[in-house]
Amino acid sequence: MDTTIEPNAGTGRLSKPPGVVFGKVAAAALFYIVAILIAAAMFLPFFWSLITSFKPSDEIFSVPLRWLPSHFTLEHYIKAFTTVSFGLYFKNSVILAVAGVIANLFFGSLAGYAFAKLSFRGNMPIFRTLLAAMMIPGIVTMIPSFYVLRHFPLLGGNDLFGSGGMGLLNSFWGIILPGASGTFAVFFMRQFFLTLPSDMMEVARIEGCGEFRIFWNIYLPLTKPALATLSIFTFQAGWNSFLWPMIVLNDPDKATIQMGLQAFSYNNQTDYGPMMAGALIAILPILFLFLLLQKYFVQGIAFSGIKG
């Protein structure tokens, strides 16, 4: 069979055989169909949560299952704020998440700059040790971290030897300090600093600038994409944290929003309406932050893994 591609008489270009064009169209159509099905499957739990938060209580588990309520109601949102101090929990989570973001952006970028741009003895061994620490599950370090916070000297009623009080337990500092400079933040910022040229640093040194001024005034402003990406990751981790705040914080007035959602499960029962409403409210800050910083997000991911 002759499959020679003939030039198009009108344009002079080579025309493709109909079979090739049909194959490409079919492959593209199949790709979009599969992508739409996967997206729908991933969106379905969120849609169920959204609709459940507006359903009357007697329709949440009605048989047969009703995807759309007979009428929309805000009773679950009202109950979420009246049953527990949901507003206070929301404020506590904002404080802890924002403090964690600020600490990780500053200390993570400072350490990342040192590992990427400064030559000092032990640079690579220390960095490899940090990478190895990333492989240790957080659950393994919880008991040592709790012990350190409990016996922190001269704080929380403790004496110089860390005895007599509660240390940093039951305080926001017990949540903020252990994660103030995460190993992922250091690694992420170091990878981004490696993509920046070192010529600016040499010129600034000739002009008499100190190392911190070079970092703060020259290099840090160039890392906005990486800082935005790290902000999203850090805020999400801090906002969704549940186990560690539950261990450290015993005062109900210092509980976080994730701990507050637990209040809707009691006596082996779960009040799904207010829980779904509270969960959707808990999603809003992360969604808002991502929409605010999304133009930097892809750029930060693209540039932070180029050099090793």
PDB file of C-alpha atoms in Angstrom:
ATOM      1  CA  MET A   1       0.000   0.000   0.000  1.00  0.00           C
ATOM      2  CA  ASP A   2       1.340   3.434  -0.879  1.00  0.00           C
ATOM      3  CA  THR A   3       1.439   5.682   2.232  1.00  0.00           C
ATOM      4  CA  THR A   4       3.424   8.505   0.670  1.00  0.00           C
ATOM      5  CA  ILE A   5       2.497  11.887   2.145  1.00  0.00           C
ATOM      6  CA  GLU A   6       1.460  14.209  -0.691  1.00  0.00           C
ATOM      7  CA  PRO A   7       1.977  17.970  -0.586  1.00  0.00           C
ATOM      8  CA  ASN A   8      -1.135  20.086  -0.179  1.00  0.00           C
ATOM      9  CA  ALA A   9      -1.877  21.765  -3.501  1.00  0.00           C
ATOM     10  CA  GLY A  10      -3.084  24.990  -1.964  1.00  0.00           C
ATOM     11  CA  THR A  11      -0.424  25.606   0.672  1.00  0.00           C
ATOM     12  CA  GLY A  12       2.524  23.518  -0.470  1.00  0.00           C
ATOM     13  CA  ARG A  13       2.607  21.771   2.916  1.00  0.00           C
ATOM     14  CA  LEU A  14       2.665  18.015   3.453  1.00  0.00           C
ATOM     15  CA  SER A  15      -0.785  16.647   4.310  1.00  0.00           C
ATOM     16  CA  LYS A  16      -1.021  13.830   6.861  1.00  0.00           C
ATOM     17  CA  PRO A  17      -2.927  10.629   6.094  1.00  0.00           C
ATOM     18  CA  PRO A  18      -6.467  10.542   7.555  1.00  0.00           C
ATOM     19  CA  GLY A  19      -5.538   7.579   9.745  1.00  0.00           C
ATOM     20  CA  VAL A  20      -2.801   9.553  11.507  1.00  0.00           C
ATOM     21  CA  VAL A  21      -5.094  12.521  12.164  1.00  0.00           C
ATOM     22  CA  PHE A  22      -7.876  10.258  13.449  1.00  0.00           C
ATOM     23  CA  GLY A  23      -5.437   8.463  15.757  1.00  0.00           C
ATOM     24  CA  LYS A  24      -4.256  11.725  17.313  1.00  0.00           C
ATOM     25  CA  VAL A  25      -7.808  12.975  17.786  1.00  0.00           C
ATOM     26  CA  ALA A  26      -8.864   9.654  19.349  1.00  0.00           C
ATOM     27  CA  ALA A  27      -5.853   9.666  21.698  1.00  0.00           C
ATOM     28  CA  ALA A  28      -6.579  13.247  22.775  1.00  0.00           C
ATOM     29  CA  ALA A  29     -10.268  12.457  23.326  1.00  0.00           C
ATOM     30  CA  LEU A  30      -9.388   9.364  25.381  1.00  0.00           C
ATOM     31  CA  PHE A  31      -6.950  11.383  27.484  1.00  0.00           C
ATOM     32  CA  TYR A  32      -9.548  14.052  28.312  1.00  0.00           C
ATOM     33  CA  ILE A  33     -12.240  11.452  29.062  1.00  0.00           C
ATOM     34  CA  VAL A  34      -9.940   9.642  31.527  1.00  0.00           C
ATOM     35  CA  ALA A  35      -8.815  12.960  33.064  1.00  0.00           C
ATOM     36  CA  ILE A  36     -12.431  14.080  33.526  1.00  0.00           C
ATOM     37  CA  LEU A  37     -13.372  10.766  35.163  1.00  0.00           C
ATOM     38  CA  ILE A  38     -10.414  10.956  37.574  1.00  0.00           C
ATOM     39  CA  ALA A  39     -11.210  14.601  38.396  1.00  0.00           C
ATOM     40  CA  ALA A  40     -14.868  13.721  39.019  1.00  0.00           C
ATOM     41  CA  ALA A  41     -13.893  10.841  41.318  1.00  0.00           C
ATOM     42  CA  MET A  42     -11.588  13.120  43.314  1.00  0.00           C
ATOM     43  CA  PHE A  43     -14.173  15.910  43.488  1.00  0.00           C
ATOM     44  CA  LEU A  44     -17.024  13.624  44.588  1.00  0.00           C
ATOM     45  CA  PRO A  45     -16.071  13.450  48.342  1.00  0.00           C
ATOM     46  CA  PHE A  46     -15.749  17.243  48.504  1.00  0.00           C
ATOM     47  CA  PHE A  47     -19.112  17.641  46.753  1.00  0.00           C
ATOM     48  CA  TRP A  48     -20.729  15.237  49.231  1.00  0.00           C
ATOM     49  CA  SER A  49     -19.265  17.199  52.161  1.00  0.00           C
ATOM     50  CA  LEU A  50     -20.505  20.489  50.682  1.00  0.00           C
ATOM     51  CA  ILE A  51     -24.027  19.206  50.065  1.00  0.00           C
ATOM     52  CA  THR A  52     -24.165  17.466  53.460  1.00  0.00           C
ATOM     53  CA  SER A  53     -23.398  20.736  55.232  1.00  0.00           C
ATOM     54  CA  PHE A  54     -26.580  22.227  53.704  1.00  0.00           C
ATOM     55  CA  LYS A  55     -28.851  19.179  54.119  1.00  0.00           C
ATOM     56  CA  PRO A  56     -31.436  18.853  56.899  1.00  0.00           C
ATOM     57  CA  SER A  57     -30.275  16.341  59.503  1.00  0.00           C
ATOM     58  CA  ASP A  58     -32.876  13.700  58.539  1.00  0.00           C
ATOM     59  CA  GLU A  59     -31.685  13.651  54.908  1.00  0.00           C
ATOM     60  CA  ILE A  60     -27.950  13.103  55.467  1.00  0.00           C
ATOM     61  CA  PHE A  61     -28.216   9.292  55.519  1.00  0.00           C
ATOM     62  CA  SER A  62     -31.600   8.892  53.926  1.00  0.00           C
ATOM     63  CA  VAL A  63     -32.278   5.734  51.909  1.00  0.00           C
ATOM     64  CA  PRO A  64     -32.104   5.917  48.958  1.00  0.00           C
ATOM     65  CA  LEU A  65     -29.217   8.363  49.069  1.00  0.00           C
ATOM     66  CA  ARG A  66     -30.180  11.888  48.038  1.00  0.00           C
ATOM     67  CA  TRP A  67     -27.380  13.892  46.486  1.00  0.00           C
ATOM     68  CA  LEU A  68     -29.388  17.115  46.535  1.00  0.00           C
ATOM     69  CA  PRO A  69     -31.349  18.229  49.607  1.00  0.00           C
ATOM     70  CA  SER A  70     -35.055  18.969  49.469  1.00  0.00           C
ATOM     71  CA  HIS A  71     -34.184  22.428  50.794  1.00  0.00           C
ATOM     72  CA  PHE A  72     -30.969  24.142  51.813  1.00  0.00           C
ATOM     73  CA  THR A  73     -30.413  25.039  55.449  1.00  0.00           C
ATOM     74  CA  LEU A  74     -27.722  26.843  57.444  1.00  0.00           C
ATOM     75  CA  GLU A  75     -28.553  25.084  60.729  1.00  0.00           C
ATOM     76  CA  HIS A  76     -25.325  23.061  60.667  1.00  0.00           C
ATOM     77  CA  TYR A  77     -23.158  26.169  60.273  1.00  0.00           C
ATOM     78  CA  ILE A  78     -24.995  27.843  63.141  1.00  0.00           C
ATOM     79  CA  LYS A  79     -24.607  24.726  65.285  1.00  0.00           C
ATOM     80  CA  ALA A  80     -20.885  24.514  64.472  1.00  0.00           C
ATOM     81  CA  PHE A  81     -20.314  27.923  66.059  1.00  0.00           C
ATOM     82  CA  THR A  82     -22.727  27.491  68.983  1.00  0.00           C
ATOM     83  CA  THR A  83     -21.891  23.939  70.067  1.00  0.00           C
ATOM     84  CA  VAL A  84     -18.159  24.631  70.485  1.00  0.00           C
ATOM     85  CA  SER A  85     -16.008  27.766  70.482  1.00  0.00           C
ATOM     86  CA  PHE A  86     -15.333  27.387  66.782  1.00  0.00           C
ATOM     87  CA  GLY A  87     -14.382  31.035  66.333  1.00  0.00           C
ATOM     88  CA  LEU A  88     -11.756  30.792  69.088  1.00  0.00           C
ATOM     89  CA  TYR A  89     -10.353  27.579  67.610  1.00  0.00           C
ATOM     90  CA  PHE A  90     -10.168  29.253  64.207  1.00  0.00           C
ATOM     91  CA  LYS A  91      -8.204  32.172  65.670  1.00  0.00           C
ATOM     92  CA  ASN A  92      -5.791  29.840  67.491  1.00  0.00           C
ATOM     93  CA  SER A  93      -5.114  27.897  64.297  1.00  0.00           C
ATOM     94  CA  VAL A  94      -4.461  31.110  62.377  1.00  0.00           C
ATOM     95  CA  ILE A  95      -1.956  32.268  65.013  1.00  0.00           C
ATOM     96  CA  LEU A  96      -0.079  28.958  65.042  1.00  0.00           C
ATOM     97  CA  ALA A  97      -0.081  28.510  61.250  1.00  0.00           C
ATOM     98  CA  VAL A  98       1.041  32.075  60.514  1.00  0.00           C
ATOM     99  CA  ALA A  99       3.760  31.931  63.185  1.00  0.00           C
ATOM    100  CA  GLY A 100       5.001  28.644  61.701  1.00  0.00           C
ATOM    101  CA  VAL A 101       5.095  30.154  58.213  1.00  0.00           C
ATOM    102  CA  ILE A 102       7.047  33.225  59.343  1.00  0.00           C
ATOM    103  CA  ALA A 103       9.554  31.130  61.307  1.00  0.00           C
ATOM    104  CA  ASN A 104      10.113  28.653  58.464  1.00  0.00           C
ATOM    105  CA  LEU A 105      10.462  31.368  55.831  1.00  0.00           C
ATOM    106  CA  PHE A 106      13.094  33.229  57.830  1.00  0.00           C
ATOM    107  CA  PHE A 107      15.132  30.399  59.326  1.00  0.00           C
ATOM    108  CA  GLY A 108      14.660  28.087  56.339  1.00  0.00           C
ATOM    109  CA  SER A 109      15.811  30.712  53.848  1.00  0.00           C
ATOM    110  CA  LEU A 110      18.681  31.768  56.109  1.00  0.00           C
ATOM    111  CA  ALA A 111      19.955  28.204  56.453  1.00  0.00           C
ATOM    112  CA  GLY A 112      19.296  27.481  52.776  1.00  0.00           C
ATOM    113  CA  TYR A 113      21.361  30.501  51.772  1.00  0.00           C
ATOM    114  CA  ALA A 114      24.224  29.374  54.009  1.00  0.00           C
ATOM    115  CA  PHE A 115      24.261  25.864  52.539  1.00  0.00           C
ATOM    116  CA  ALA A 116      23.976  27.116  48.956  1.00  0.00           C
ATOM    117  CA  LYS A 117      26.236  30.167  48.884  1.00  0.00           C
ATOM    118  CA  LEU A 118      28.691  30.000  51.788  1.00  0.00           C
ATOM    119  CA  SER A 119      31.749  27.775  51.871  1.00  0.00           C
ATOM    120  CA  PHE A 120      32.446  26.490  55.356  1.00  0.00           C
ATOM    121  CA  ARG A 121      33.831  23.345  56.861  1.00  0.00           C
ATOM    122  CA  GLY A 122      31.211  20.657  57.215  1.00  0.00           C
ATOM    123  CA  ASN A 123      28.798  22.172  54.711  1.00  0.00           C
ATOM    124  CA  MET A 124      27.926  18.971  52.852  1.00  0.00           C
ATOM    125  CA  PRO A 125      28.139  16.590  55.859  1.00  0.00           C
ATOM    126  CA  ILE A 126      25.712  18.765  57.825  1.00  0.00           C
ATOM    127  CA  PHE A 127      23.410  19.088  54.828  1.00  0.00           C
ATOM    128  CA  ARG A 128      23.441  15.324  54.268  1.00  0.00           C
ATOM    129  CA  THR A 129      22.568  14.877  57.939  1.00  0.00           C
ATOM    130  CA  LEU A 130      19.565  17.154  57.449  1.00  0.00           C
ATOM    131  CA  LEU A 131      18.486  15.117  54.448  1.00  0.00           C
ATOM    132  CA  ALA A 132      18.776  11.954  56.508  1.00  0.00           C
ATOM    133  CA  ALA A 133      16.616  13.569  59.204  1.00  0.00           C
ATOM    134  CA  MET A 134      13.858  14.023  56.610  1.00  0.00           C
ATOM    135  CA  MET A 135      13.574  10.240  56.402  1.00  0.00           C
ATOM    136  CA  ILE A 136      12.720   9.891  60.103  1.00  0.00           C
ATOM    137  CA  PRO A 137       8.930   9.785  60.671  1.00  0.00           C
ATOM    138  CA  GLY A 138       7.625  12.536  62.905  1.00  0.00           C
ATOM    139  CA  ILE A 139       5.910  10.039  65.181  1.00  0.00           C
ATOM    140  CA  VAL A 140       9.354   8.684  66.183  1.00  0.00           C
ATOM    141  CA  THR A 141      10.527  12.066  67.516  1.00  0.00           C
ATOM    142  CA  MET A 142       7.345  12.946  69.408  1.00  0.00           C
ATOM    143  CA  ILE A 143       8.407  11.450  72.755  1.00  0.00           C
ATOM    144  CA  PRO A 144      11.886  13.092  72.741  1.00  0.00           C
ATOM    145  CA  SER A 145      10.332  16.409  71.664  1.00  0.00           C
ATOM    146  CA  PHE A 146       7.746  16.170  74.447  1.00  0.00           C
ATOM    147  CA  TYR A 147      10.477  15.452  77.006  1.00  0.00           C
ATOM    148  CA  VAL A 148      12.548  18.453  75.843  1.00  0.00           C
ATOM    149  CA  LEU A 149       9.556  20.798  76.020  1.00  0.00           C
ATOM    150  CA  ARG A 150       8.525  19.448  79.422  1.00  0.00           C
ATOM    151  CA  HIS A 151      11.983  19.998  80.943  1.00  0.00           C
ATOM    152  CA  PHE A 152      12.940  23.261  79.231  1.00  0.00           C
ATOM    153  CA  PRO A 153      15.003  25.245  81.804  1.00  0.00           C
ATOM    154  CA  LEU A 154      13.666  28.425  83.425  1.00  0.00           C
ATOM    155  CA  LEU A 155      10.339  28.396  81.583  1.00  0.00           C
ATOM    156  CA  GLY A 156       6.888  27.286  82.658  1.00  0.00           C
ATOM    157  CA  GLY A 157       7.871  27.060  86.320  1.00  0.00           C
ATOM    158  CA  ASN A 158      10.991  24.965  85.704  1.00  0.00           C
ATOM    159  CA  ASP A 159      14.249  25.612  87.524  1.00  0.00           C
ATOM    160  CA  LEU A 160      17.695  25.733  85.942  1.00  0.00           C
ATOM    161  CA  PHE A 161      17.708  21.943  85.687  1.00  0.00           C
ATOM    162  CA  GLY A 162      14.286  21.724  84.013  1.00  0.00           C
ATOM    163  CA  SER A 163      12.324  20.474  87.003  1.00  0.00           C
ATOM    164  CA  GLY A 164       9.363  21.749  88.981  1.00  0.00           C
ATOM    165  CA  GLY A 165       7.047  22.962  86.235  1.00  0.00           C
ATOM    166  CA  MET A 166       5.531  22.200  82.857  1.00  0.00           C
ATOM    167  CA  GLY A 167       8.114  23.906  80.666  1.00  0.00           C
ATOM    168  CA  LEU A 168       6.683  24.860  77.256  1.00  0.00           C
ATOM    169  CA  LEU A 169       3.778  22.434  77.458  1.00  0.00           C
ATOM    170  CA  ASN A 170       0.298  23.886  77.164  1.00  0.00           C
ATOM    171  CA  SER A 171       1.629  26.963  75.363  1.00  0.00           C
ATOM    172  CA  PHE A 172       1.733  28.045  71.735  1.00  0.00           C
ATOM    173  CA  TRP A 173       5.539  28.033  71.886  1.00  0.00           C
ATOM    174  CA  GLY A 174       5.404  24.281  72.331  1.00  0.00           C
ATOM    175  CA  ILE A 175       3.841  24.099  68.864  1.00  0.00           C
ATOM    176  CA  ILE A 176       5.864  26.832  67.128  1.00  0.00           C
ATOM    177  CA  LEU A 177       9.434  26.140  68.279  1.00  0.00           C
ATOM    178  CA  PRO A 178       9.793  22.430  67.319  1.00  0.00           C
ATOM    179  CA  GLY A 179       8.880  23.252  63.720  1.00  0.00           C
ATOM    180  CA  ALA A 180      10.391  26.732  63.457  1.00  0.00           C
ATOM    181  CA  SER A 181      12.986  25.577  60.929  1.00  0.00           C
ATOM    182  CA  GLY A 182      11.878  22.376  59.272  1.00  0.00           C
ATOM    183  CA  THR A 183      14.339  20.282  57.294  1.00  0.00           C
ATOM    184  CA  PHE A 184      12.109  20.504  54.229  1.00  0.00           C
ATOM    185  CA  ALA A 185      12.184  24.320  54.392  1.00  0.00           C
ATOM    186  CA  VAL A 186      15.992  24.313  54.529  1.00  0.00           C
ATOM    187  CA  PHE A 187      16.274  21.828  51.659  1.00  0.00           C
ATOM    188  CA  PHE A 188      13.686  23.627  49.530  1.00  0.00           C
ATOM    189  CA  MET A 189      15.277  27.067  49.929  1.00  0.00           C
ATOM    190  CA  ARG A 190      18.785  25.709  49.416  1.00  0.00           C
ATOM    191  CA  GLN A 191      17.738  24.236  46.069  1.00  0.00           C
ATOM    192  CA  PHE A 192      16.319  27.577  44.967  1.00  0.00           C
ATOM    193  CA  PHE A 193      19.371  29.566  46.089  1.00  0.00           C
ATOM    194  CA  LEU A 194      21.539  27.238  43.985  1.00  0.00           C
ATOM    195  CA  THR A 195      19.738  28.489  40.867  1.00  0.00           C
ATOM    196  CA  LEU A 196      20.759  32.099  41.585  1.00  0.00           C
ATOM    197  CA  PRO A 197      24.130  33.375  40.290  1.00  0.00           C
ATOM    198  CA  SER A 198      26.954  33.983  42.767  1.00  0.00           C
ATOM    199  CA  ASP A 199      28.325  37.004  40.917  1.00  0.00           C
ATOM    200  CA  MET A 200      26.051  39.392  42.821  1.00  0.00           C
ATOM    201  CA  MET A 201      27.418  38.115  46.104  1.00  0.00           C
ATOM    202  CA  GLU A 202      31.014  38.680  45.047  1.00  0.00           C
ATOM    203  CA  VAL A 203      30.269  42.212  43.852  1.00  0.00           C
ATOM    204  CA  ALA A 204      28.450  43.032  47.092  1.00  0.00           C
ATOM    205  CA  ARG A 205      31.380  41.765  49.147  1.00  0.00           C
ATOM    206  CA  ILE A 206      33.741  44.001  47.190  1.00  0.00           C
ATOM    207  CA  GLU A 207      31.445  46.934  47.982  1.00  0.00           C
ATOM    208  CA  GLY A 208      31.733  46.087  51.694  1.00  0.00           C
ATOM    209  CA  CYS A 209      28.352  44.489  52.353  1.00  0.00           C
ATOM    210  CA  GLY A 210      28.066  42.040  55.211  1.00  0.00           C
ATOM    211  CA  GLU A 211      26.778  38.518  54.693  1.00  0.00           C
ATOM    212  CA  PHE A 212      23.404  39.146  56.294  1.00  0.00           C
ATOM    213  CA  ARG A 213      22.860  42.286  54.228  1.00  0.00           C
ATOM    214  CA  ILE A 214      23.738  40.369  51.061  1.00  0.00           C
ATOM    215  CA  PHE A 215      21.222  37.720  52.038  1.00  0.00           C
ATOM    216  CA  TRP A 216      18.476  40.124  53.114  1.00  0.00           C
ATOM    217  CA  ASN A 217      18.744  42.884  50.491  1.00  0.00           C
ATOM    218  CA  ILE A 218      20.026  41.042  47.412  1.00  0.00           C
ATOM    219  CA  TYR A 219      19.136  37.352  47.412  1.00  0.00           C
ATOM    220  CA  LEU A 220      15.983  37.097  49.517  1.00  0.00           C
ATOM    221  CA  PRO A 221      13.911  39.434  47.260  1.00  0.00           C
ATOM    222  CA  LEU A 222      14.747  37.131  44.329  1.00  0.00           C
ATOM    223  CA  THR A 223      13.203  34.106  46.044  1.00  0.00           C
ATOM    224  CA  LYS A 224       9.573  35.236  46.024  1.00  0.00           C
ATOM    225  CA  PRO A 225       8.373  32.188  44.029  1.00  0.00           C
ATOM    226  CA  ALA A 226      10.091  29.816  46.453  1.00  0.00           C
ATOM    227  CA  LEU A 227       8.852  31.737  49.499  1.00  0.00           C
ATOM    228  CA  ALA A 228       5.282  31.674  48.182  1.00  0.00           C
ATOM    229  CA  THR A 229       5.456  27.932  47.521  1.00  0.00           C
ATOM    230  CA  LEU A 230       6.983  27.230  50.922  1.00  0.00           C
ATOM    231  CA  SER A 231       4.321  29.407  52.553  1.00  0.00           C
ATOM    232  CA  ILE A 232       1.559  27.261  51.082  1.00  0.00           C
ATOM    233  CA  PHE A 233       3.205  23.997  52.163  1.00  0.00           C
ATOM    234  CA  THR A 234       4.032  25.244  55.666  1.00  0.00           C
ATOM    235  CA  PHE A 235       0.645  26.853  56.267  1.00  0.00           C
ATOM    236  CA  GLN A 236      -1.156  23.716  55.127  1.00  0.00           C
ATOM    237  CA  ALA A 237       0.955  21.498  57.402  1.00  0.00           C
ATOM    238  CA  GLY A 238       0.464  23.774  60.405  1.00  0.00           C
ATOM    239  CA  TRP A 239      -3.242  24.301  59.761  1.00  0.00           C
ATOM    240  CA  ASN A 240      -3.984  20.582  59.400  1.00  0.00           C
ATOM    241  CA  SER A 241      -1.833  19.510  62.352  1.00  0.00           C
ATOM    242  CA  PHE A 242      -3.864  17.527  64.875  1.00  0.00           C
ATOM    243  CA  LEU A 243      -1.860  14.974  66.856  1.00  0.00           C
ATOM    244  CA  TRP A 244       0.956  17.220  68.144  1.00  0.00           C
ATOM    245  CA  PRO A 245      -1.334  20.096  69.293  1.00  0.00           C
ATOM    246  CA  MET A 246      -3.595  17.538  70.983  1.00  0.00           C
ATOM    247  CA  ILE A 247      -0.573  16.224  72.941  1.00  0.00           C
ATOM    248  CA  VAL A 248       0.910  19.603  73.883  1.00  0.00           C
ATOM    249  CA  LEU A 249      -2.195  21.760  74.453  1.00  0.00           C
ATOM    250  CA  ASN A 250      -4.425  20.811  77.365  1.00  0.00           C
ATOM    251  CA  ASP A 251      -6.202  24.144  77.810  1.00  0.00           C
ATOM    252  CA  PRO A 252      -9.525  24.168  75.875  1.00  0.00           C
ATOM    253  CA  ASP A 253      -9.038  27.889  75.174  1.00  0.00           C
ATOM    254  CA  LYS A 254      -5.867  27.061  73.226  1.00  0.00           C
ATOM    255  CA  ALA A 255      -7.327  24.266  71.109  1.00  0.00           C
ATOM    256  CA  THR A 256      -7.011  24.415  67.316  1.00  0.00           C
ATOM    257  CA  ILE A 257      -9.710  24.073  64.692  1.00  0.00           C
ATOM    258  CA  GLN A 258      -8.736  20.464  63.964  1.00  0.00           C
ATOM    259  CA  MET A 259      -9.148  19.632  67.643  1.00  0.00           C
ATOM    260  CA  GLY A 260     -12.474  21.457  67.586  1.00  0.00           C
ATOM    261  CA  LEU A 261     -13.786  19.199  64.821  1.00  0.00           C
ATOM    262  CA  GLN A 262     -13.254  16.257  67.148  1.00  0.00           C
ATOM    263  CA  ALA A 263     -15.890  17.698  69.462  1.00  0.00           C
ATOM    264  CA  PHE A 264     -18.609  16.615  67.023  1.00  0.00           C
ATOM    265  CA  SER A 265     -17.735  12.950  67.659  1.00  0.00           C
ATOM    266  CA  TYR A 266     -18.893  11.815  71.090  1.00  0.00           C
ATOM    267  CA  ASN A 267     -20.397   8.690  72.691  1.00  0.00           C
ATOM    268  CA  ASN A 268     -19.402   6.631  69.630  1.00  0.00           C
ATOM    269  CA  GLN A 269     -21.549   8.884  67.449  1.00  0.00           C
ATOM    270  CA  THR A 270     -20.733  11.620  64.969  1.00  0.00           C
ATOM    271  CA  ASP A 271     -22.822  14.688  64.197  1.00  0.00           C
ATOM    272  CA  TYR A 272     -21.973  14.807  60.502  1.00  0.00           C
ATOM    273  CA  GLY A 273     -23.860  17.979  59.612  1.00  0.00           C
ATOM    274  CA  PRO A 274     -21.923  20.413  61.854  1.00  0.00           C
ATOM    275  CA  MET A 275     -18.704  18.452  61.245  1.00  0.00           C
ATOM    276  CA  MET A 276     -19.020  18.899  57.476  1.00  0.00           C
ATOM    277  CA  ALA A 277     -19.812  22.576  57.961  1.00  0.00           C
ATOM    278  CA  GLY A 278     -16.805  23.022  60.238  1.00  0.00           C
ATOM    279  CA  ALA A 279     -14.548  21.102  57.853  1.00  0.00           C
ATOM    280  CA  LEU A 280     -15.542  23.339  54.940  1.00  0.00           C
ATOM    281  CA  ILE A 281     -14.875  26.439  57.017  1.00  0.00           C
ATOM    282  CA  ALA A 282     -11.469  24.977  57.904  1.00  0.00           C
ATOM    283  CA  ILE A 283     -10.639  24.628  54.187  1.00  0.00           C
ATOM    284  CA  LEU A 284     -11.209  28.317  53.391  1.00  0.00           C
ATOM    285  CA  PRO A 285      -7.858  29.766  54.639  1.00  0.00           C
ATOM    286  CA  ILE A 286      -5.810  27.215  52.654  1.00  0.00           C
ATOM    287  CA  LEU A 287      -7.913  27.807  49.553  1.00  0.00           C
ATOM    288  CA  PHE A 288      -7.585  31.580  49.921  1.00  0.00           C
ATOM    289  CA  LEU A 289      -3.806  31.361  50.395  1.00  0.00           C
ATOM    290  CA  PHE A 290      -3.391  29.159  47.324  1.00  0.00           C
ATOM    291  CA  LEU A 291      -5.490  31.496  45.152  1.00  0.00           C
ATOM    292  CA  LEU A 292      -3.473  34.445  46.437  1.00  0.00           C
ATOM    293  CA  LEU A 293      -0.073  32.876  45.717  1.00  0.00           C
ATOM    294  CA  GLN A 294      -0.843  30.547  42.822  1.00  0.00           C
ATOM    295  CA  LYS A 295       1.029  32.659  40.259  1.00  0.00           C
ATOM    296  CA  TYR A 296       4.246  31.977  42.196  1.00  0.00           C
ATOM    297  CA  PHE A 297       3.486  28.355  43.006  1.00  0.00           C
ATOM    298  CA  VAL A 298       4.336  26.651  39.698  1.00  0.00           C
ATOM    299  CA  GLN A 299       7.370  28.864  39.193  1.00  0.00           C
ATOM    300  CA  GLY A 300       8.710  27.996  42.644  1.00  0.00           C
ATOM    301  CA  ILE A 301       8.271  24.258  42.068  1.00  0.00           C
ATOM    302  CA  ALA A 302       9.944  24.487  38.644  1.00  0.00           C
ATOM    303  CA  PHE A 303      13.064  26.308  39.842  1.00  0.00           C
ATOM    304  CA  SER A 304      13.639  24.634  43.222  1.00  0.00           C
ATOM    305  CA  GLY A 305      14.710  21.227  41.928  1.00  0.00           C
ATOM    306  CA  ILE A 306      17.057  22.117  39.066  1.00  0.00           C
ATOM    307  CA  LYS A 307      20.399  21.721  40.847  1.00  0.00           C
ATOM    308  CA  GLY A 308      21.405  19.135  43.413  1.00  0.00           C
TER     309      GLY A 308
END
